[in-house]
PDB file of C-alpha atoms in Angstrom:
ATOM      1  CA  MET A   1     -26.669  -3.773   9.615  1.00 80.00           C
ATOM      2  CA  GLY A   2     -24.755  -1.770   7.015  1.00 83.00           C
ATOM      3  CA  VAL A   3     -25.653   1.507   8.724  1.00 86.00           C
ATOM      4  CA  TYR A   4     -24.304   0.213  12.056  1.00 81.00           C
ATOM      5  CA  GLY A   5     -21.098  -0.922  10.372  1.00 86.00           C
ATOM      6  CA  LEU A   6     -20.684   2.443   8.719  1.00 88.00           C
ATOM      7  CA  GLY A   7     -21.306   4.177  12.034  1.00 87.00           C
ATOM      8  CA  ALA A   8     -18.631   2.057  13.739  1.00 87.00           C
ATOM      9  CA  ALA A   9     -16.155   2.802  10.942  1.00 84.00           C
ATOM     10  CA  VAL A  10     -16.796   6.539  11.150  1.00 87.00           C
ATOM     11  CA  ASN A  11     -16.439   6.450  14.927  1.00 87.00           C
ATOM     12  CA  LEU A  12     -13.089   4.674  14.604  1.00 84.00           C
ATOM     13  CA  LEU A  13     -11.844   7.260  12.103  1.00 82.00           C
ATOM     14  CA  LEU A  14     -12.915  10.096  14.391  1.00 89.00           C
ATOM     15  CA  GLU A  15     -11.374   8.422  17.432  1.00 86.00           C
ATOM     16  CA  VAL A  16      -8.003   7.922  15.744  1.00 84.00           C
ATOM     17  CA  GLY A  17      -8.210  11.323  14.045  1.00 90.00           C
ATOM     18  CA  ILE A  18      -8.009  12.170  10.358  1.00 89.00           C
ATOM     19  CA  PRO A  19      -4.614  13.959  10.650  1.00 90.00           C
ATOM     20  CA  SER A  20      -3.107  10.938  12.443  1.00 92.00           C
ATOM     21  CA  ILE A  21      -4.504   8.590   9.813  1.00 92.00           C
ATOM     22  CA  ALA A  22      -3.104  10.732   6.990  1.00 92.00           C
ATOM     23  CA  GLU A  23       0.373  10.767   8.569  1.00 93.00           C
ATOM     24  CA  ARG A  24       0.288   7.012   9.130  1.00 95.00           C
ATOM     25  CA  VAL A  25      -0.751   6.301   5.537  1.00 95.00           C
ATOM     26  CA  LEU A  26       2.007   8.564   4.207  1.00 95.00           C
ATOM     27  CA  ASP A  27       4.582   6.904   6.485  1.00 95.00           C
ATOM     28  CA  LEU A  28       3.614   3.491   5.124  1.00 96.00           C
ATOM     29  CA  THR A  29       3.604   4.614   1.491  1.00 95.00           C
ATOM     30  CA  ASP A  30       6.997   6.306   2.001  1.00 94.00           C
ATOM     31  CA  ARG A  31       8.379   3.011   3.329  1.00 96.00           C
ATOM     32  CA  LEU A  32       6.836   1.098   0.435  1.00 96.00           C
ATOM     33  CA  ARG A  33       7.959   3.569  -2.234  1.00 95.00           C
ATOM     34  CA  SER A  34      11.525   3.713  -0.860  1.00 95.00           C
ATOM     35  CA  GLY A  35      11.791  -0.066  -0.696  1.00 96.00           C
ATOM     36  CA  LEU A  36      10.488  -0.520  -4.215  1.00 96.00           C
ATOM     37  CA  LEU A  37      12.898   2.070  -5.587  1.00 96.00           C
ATOM     38  CA  ALA A  38      15.800   0.450  -3.712  1.00 96.00           C
ATOM     39  CA  GLY A  39      14.766  -2.868  -5.288  1.00 95.00           C
ATOM     40  CA  GLY A  40      15.024  -1.409  -8.783  1.00 95.00           C
ATOM     41  CA  HIS A  41      11.305  -1.164  -9.533  1.00 95.00           C
ATOM     42  CA  SER A  42       9.846   1.753 -11.496  1.00 94.00           C
ATOM     43  CA  VAL A  43       7.573   3.659  -9.120  1.00 95.00           C
ATOM     44  CA  PHE A  44       5.048   6.174 -10.433  1.00 91.00           C
ATOM     45  CA  GLY A  45       3.425   9.152  -8.788  1.00 84.00           C
ATOM     46  CA  PRO A  46       4.619  12.152  -6.815  1.00 82.00           C
ATOM     47  CA  ARG A  47       7.487  11.580  -4.403  1.00 80.00           C
ATOM     48  CA  ALA A  48       7.190  14.764  -2.389  1.00 81.00           C
ATOM     49  CA  ARG A  49       5.247  14.008   0.797  1.00 81.00           C
ATOM     50  CA  GLN A  50       2.988  17.055   0.426  1.00 82.00           C
ATOM     51  CA  GLU A  51       1.922  15.790  -3.030  1.00 86.00           C
ATOM     52  CA  ALA A  52       1.804  12.057  -2.289  1.00 85.00           C
ATOM     53  CA  SER A  53      -1.257   9.891  -1.804  1.00 88.00           C
ATOM     54  CA  GLY A  54      -1.954   6.578  -0.136  1.00 91.00           C
ATOM     55  CA  ILE A  55      -1.578   4.734  -3.436  1.00 94.00           C
ATOM     56  CA  VAL A  56       1.681   3.364  -4.815  1.00 95.00           C
ATOM     57  CA  SER A  57       1.840   2.096  -8.396  1.00 95.00           C
ATOM     58  CA  PHE A  58       4.889   0.397  -9.854  1.00 95.00           C
ATOM     59  CA  VAL A  59       6.204  -1.730 -12.679  1.00 95.00           C
ATOM     60  CA  PRO A  60       8.315  -4.672 -11.462  1.00 93.00           C
ATOM     61  CA  ARG A  61      11.976  -4.621 -12.440  1.00 90.00           C
ATOM     62  CA  LYS A  62      11.729  -8.182 -13.733  1.00 82.00           C
ATOM     63  CA  GLY A  63       8.825 -10.150 -15.062  1.00 74.00           C
ATOM     64  CA  GLY A  64       5.418  -8.726 -15.719  1.00 86.00           C
ATOM     65  CA  ALA A  65       2.997  -7.005 -13.418  1.00 91.00           C
ATOM     66  CA  GLU A  66       0.538  -9.859 -14.001  1.00 91.00           C
ATOM     67  CA  ARG A  67       3.015 -12.434 -12.681  1.00 91.00           C
ATOM     68  CA  LEU A  68       3.667 -10.371  -9.552  1.00 92.00           C
ATOM     69  CA  LEU A  69      -0.060  -9.802  -9.062  1.00 92.00           C
ATOM     70  CA  GLU A  70      -0.604 -13.572  -9.023  1.00 93.00           C
ATOM     71  CA  LEU A  71       2.224 -14.002  -6.508  1.00 92.00           C
ATOM     72  CA  PHE A  72       0.796 -11.340  -4.195  1.00 93.00           C
ATOM     73  CA  LEU A  73      -2.708 -12.784  -4.369  1.00 94.00           C
ATOM     74  CA  ALA A  74      -1.372 -16.306  -3.708  1.00 95.00           C
ATOM     75  CA  HIS A  75       0.169 -14.918  -0.512  1.00 95.00           C
ATOM     76  CA  ARG A  76      -3.058 -13.115   0.435  1.00 94.00           C
ATOM     77  CA  VAL A  77      -1.656  -9.647  -0.250  1.00 94.00           C
ATOM     78  CA  GLN A  78      -4.436  -7.549  -1.741  1.00 92.00           C
ATOM     79  CA  VAL A  79      -3.188  -5.515  -4.695  1.00 94.00           C
ATOM     80  CA  ALA A  80      -4.651  -4.521  -8.034  1.00 93.00           C
ATOM     81  CA  LEU A  81      -3.465  -4.297 -11.611  1.00 93.00           C
ATOM     82  CA  ARG A  82      -3.952  -0.885 -13.241  1.00 91.00           C
ATOM     83  CA  ALA A  83      -2.624   0.086 -16.675  1.00 90.00           C
ATOM     84  CA  GLY A  84       0.085  -2.569 -16.548  1.00 90.00           C
ATOM     85  CA  MET A  85       1.226  -1.540 -13.066  1.00 94.00           C
ATOM     86  CA  VAL A  86       0.810  -3.145  -9.665  1.00 95.00           C
ATOM     87  CA  ARG A  87      -1.227  -0.844  -7.414  1.00 95.00           C
ATOM     88  CA  ILE A  88      -0.924  -1.031  -3.634  1.00 95.00           C
ATOM     89  CA  ALA A  89      -2.949   1.112  -1.233  1.00 95.00           C
ATOM     90  CA  PRO A  90      -1.896   0.625   2.390  1.00 94.00           C
ATOM     91  CA  HIS A  91      -4.078   2.122   5.100  1.00 93.00           C
ATOM     92  CA  PHE A  92      -3.526   3.157   8.696  1.00 91.00           C
ATOM     93  CA  TYR A  93      -4.291  -0.319  10.052  1.00 90.00           C
ATOM     94  CA  ASN A  94      -1.472  -1.919   8.034  1.00 94.00           C
ATOM     95  CA  THR A  95       1.849  -2.570   9.747  1.00 95.00           C
ATOM     96  CA  GLU A  96       5.466  -1.966   8.803  1.00 96.00           C
ATOM     97  CA  GLU A  97       5.911  -5.748   8.811  1.00 96.00           C
ATOM     98  CA  GLU A  98       3.193  -6.074   6.165  1.00 96.00           C
ATOM     99  CA  ILE A  99       4.956  -3.484   4.002  1.00 96.00           C
ATOM    100  CA  ASP A 100       8.227  -5.372   4.454  1.00 97.00           C
ATOM    101  CA  ARG A 101       6.453  -8.590   3.413  1.00 95.00           C
ATOM    102  CA  VAL A 102       5.261  -6.895   0.224  1.00 95.00           C
ATOM    103  CA  LEU A 103       8.801  -5.738  -0.484  1.00 96.00           C
ATOM    104  CA  GLU A 104      10.144  -9.239   0.110  1.00 95.00           C
ATOM    105  CA  LEU A 105       7.605 -10.747  -2.290  1.00 94.00           C
ATOM    106  CA  ALA A 106       8.410  -8.081  -4.895  1.00 93.00           C
ATOM    107  CA  SER A 107      12.145  -8.794  -4.780  1.00 89.00           C
TER     108      SER A 107
END
């Protein structure tokens, strides 16, 4: 069953296209990064699009990363805690509304 699932996932990636997926991920992380910065959070990692990745790590402007992690998980937003920072990794299937929800919870 795992092989069939992997095959379906690979077919989806090829159908959508790797360049399209990369652009979509960068669009979402740009939206997330900009919103976090506007909210006064400390965002880490490269800001230039050509150097950016699909991962955004930040330290909340108030409270601890652990407290925010618990809030996100309570609202079924999957994030991780890494080195005292909240780590978010949107992918091409995420929506702008989901990013906005993350930003609302982080405020």
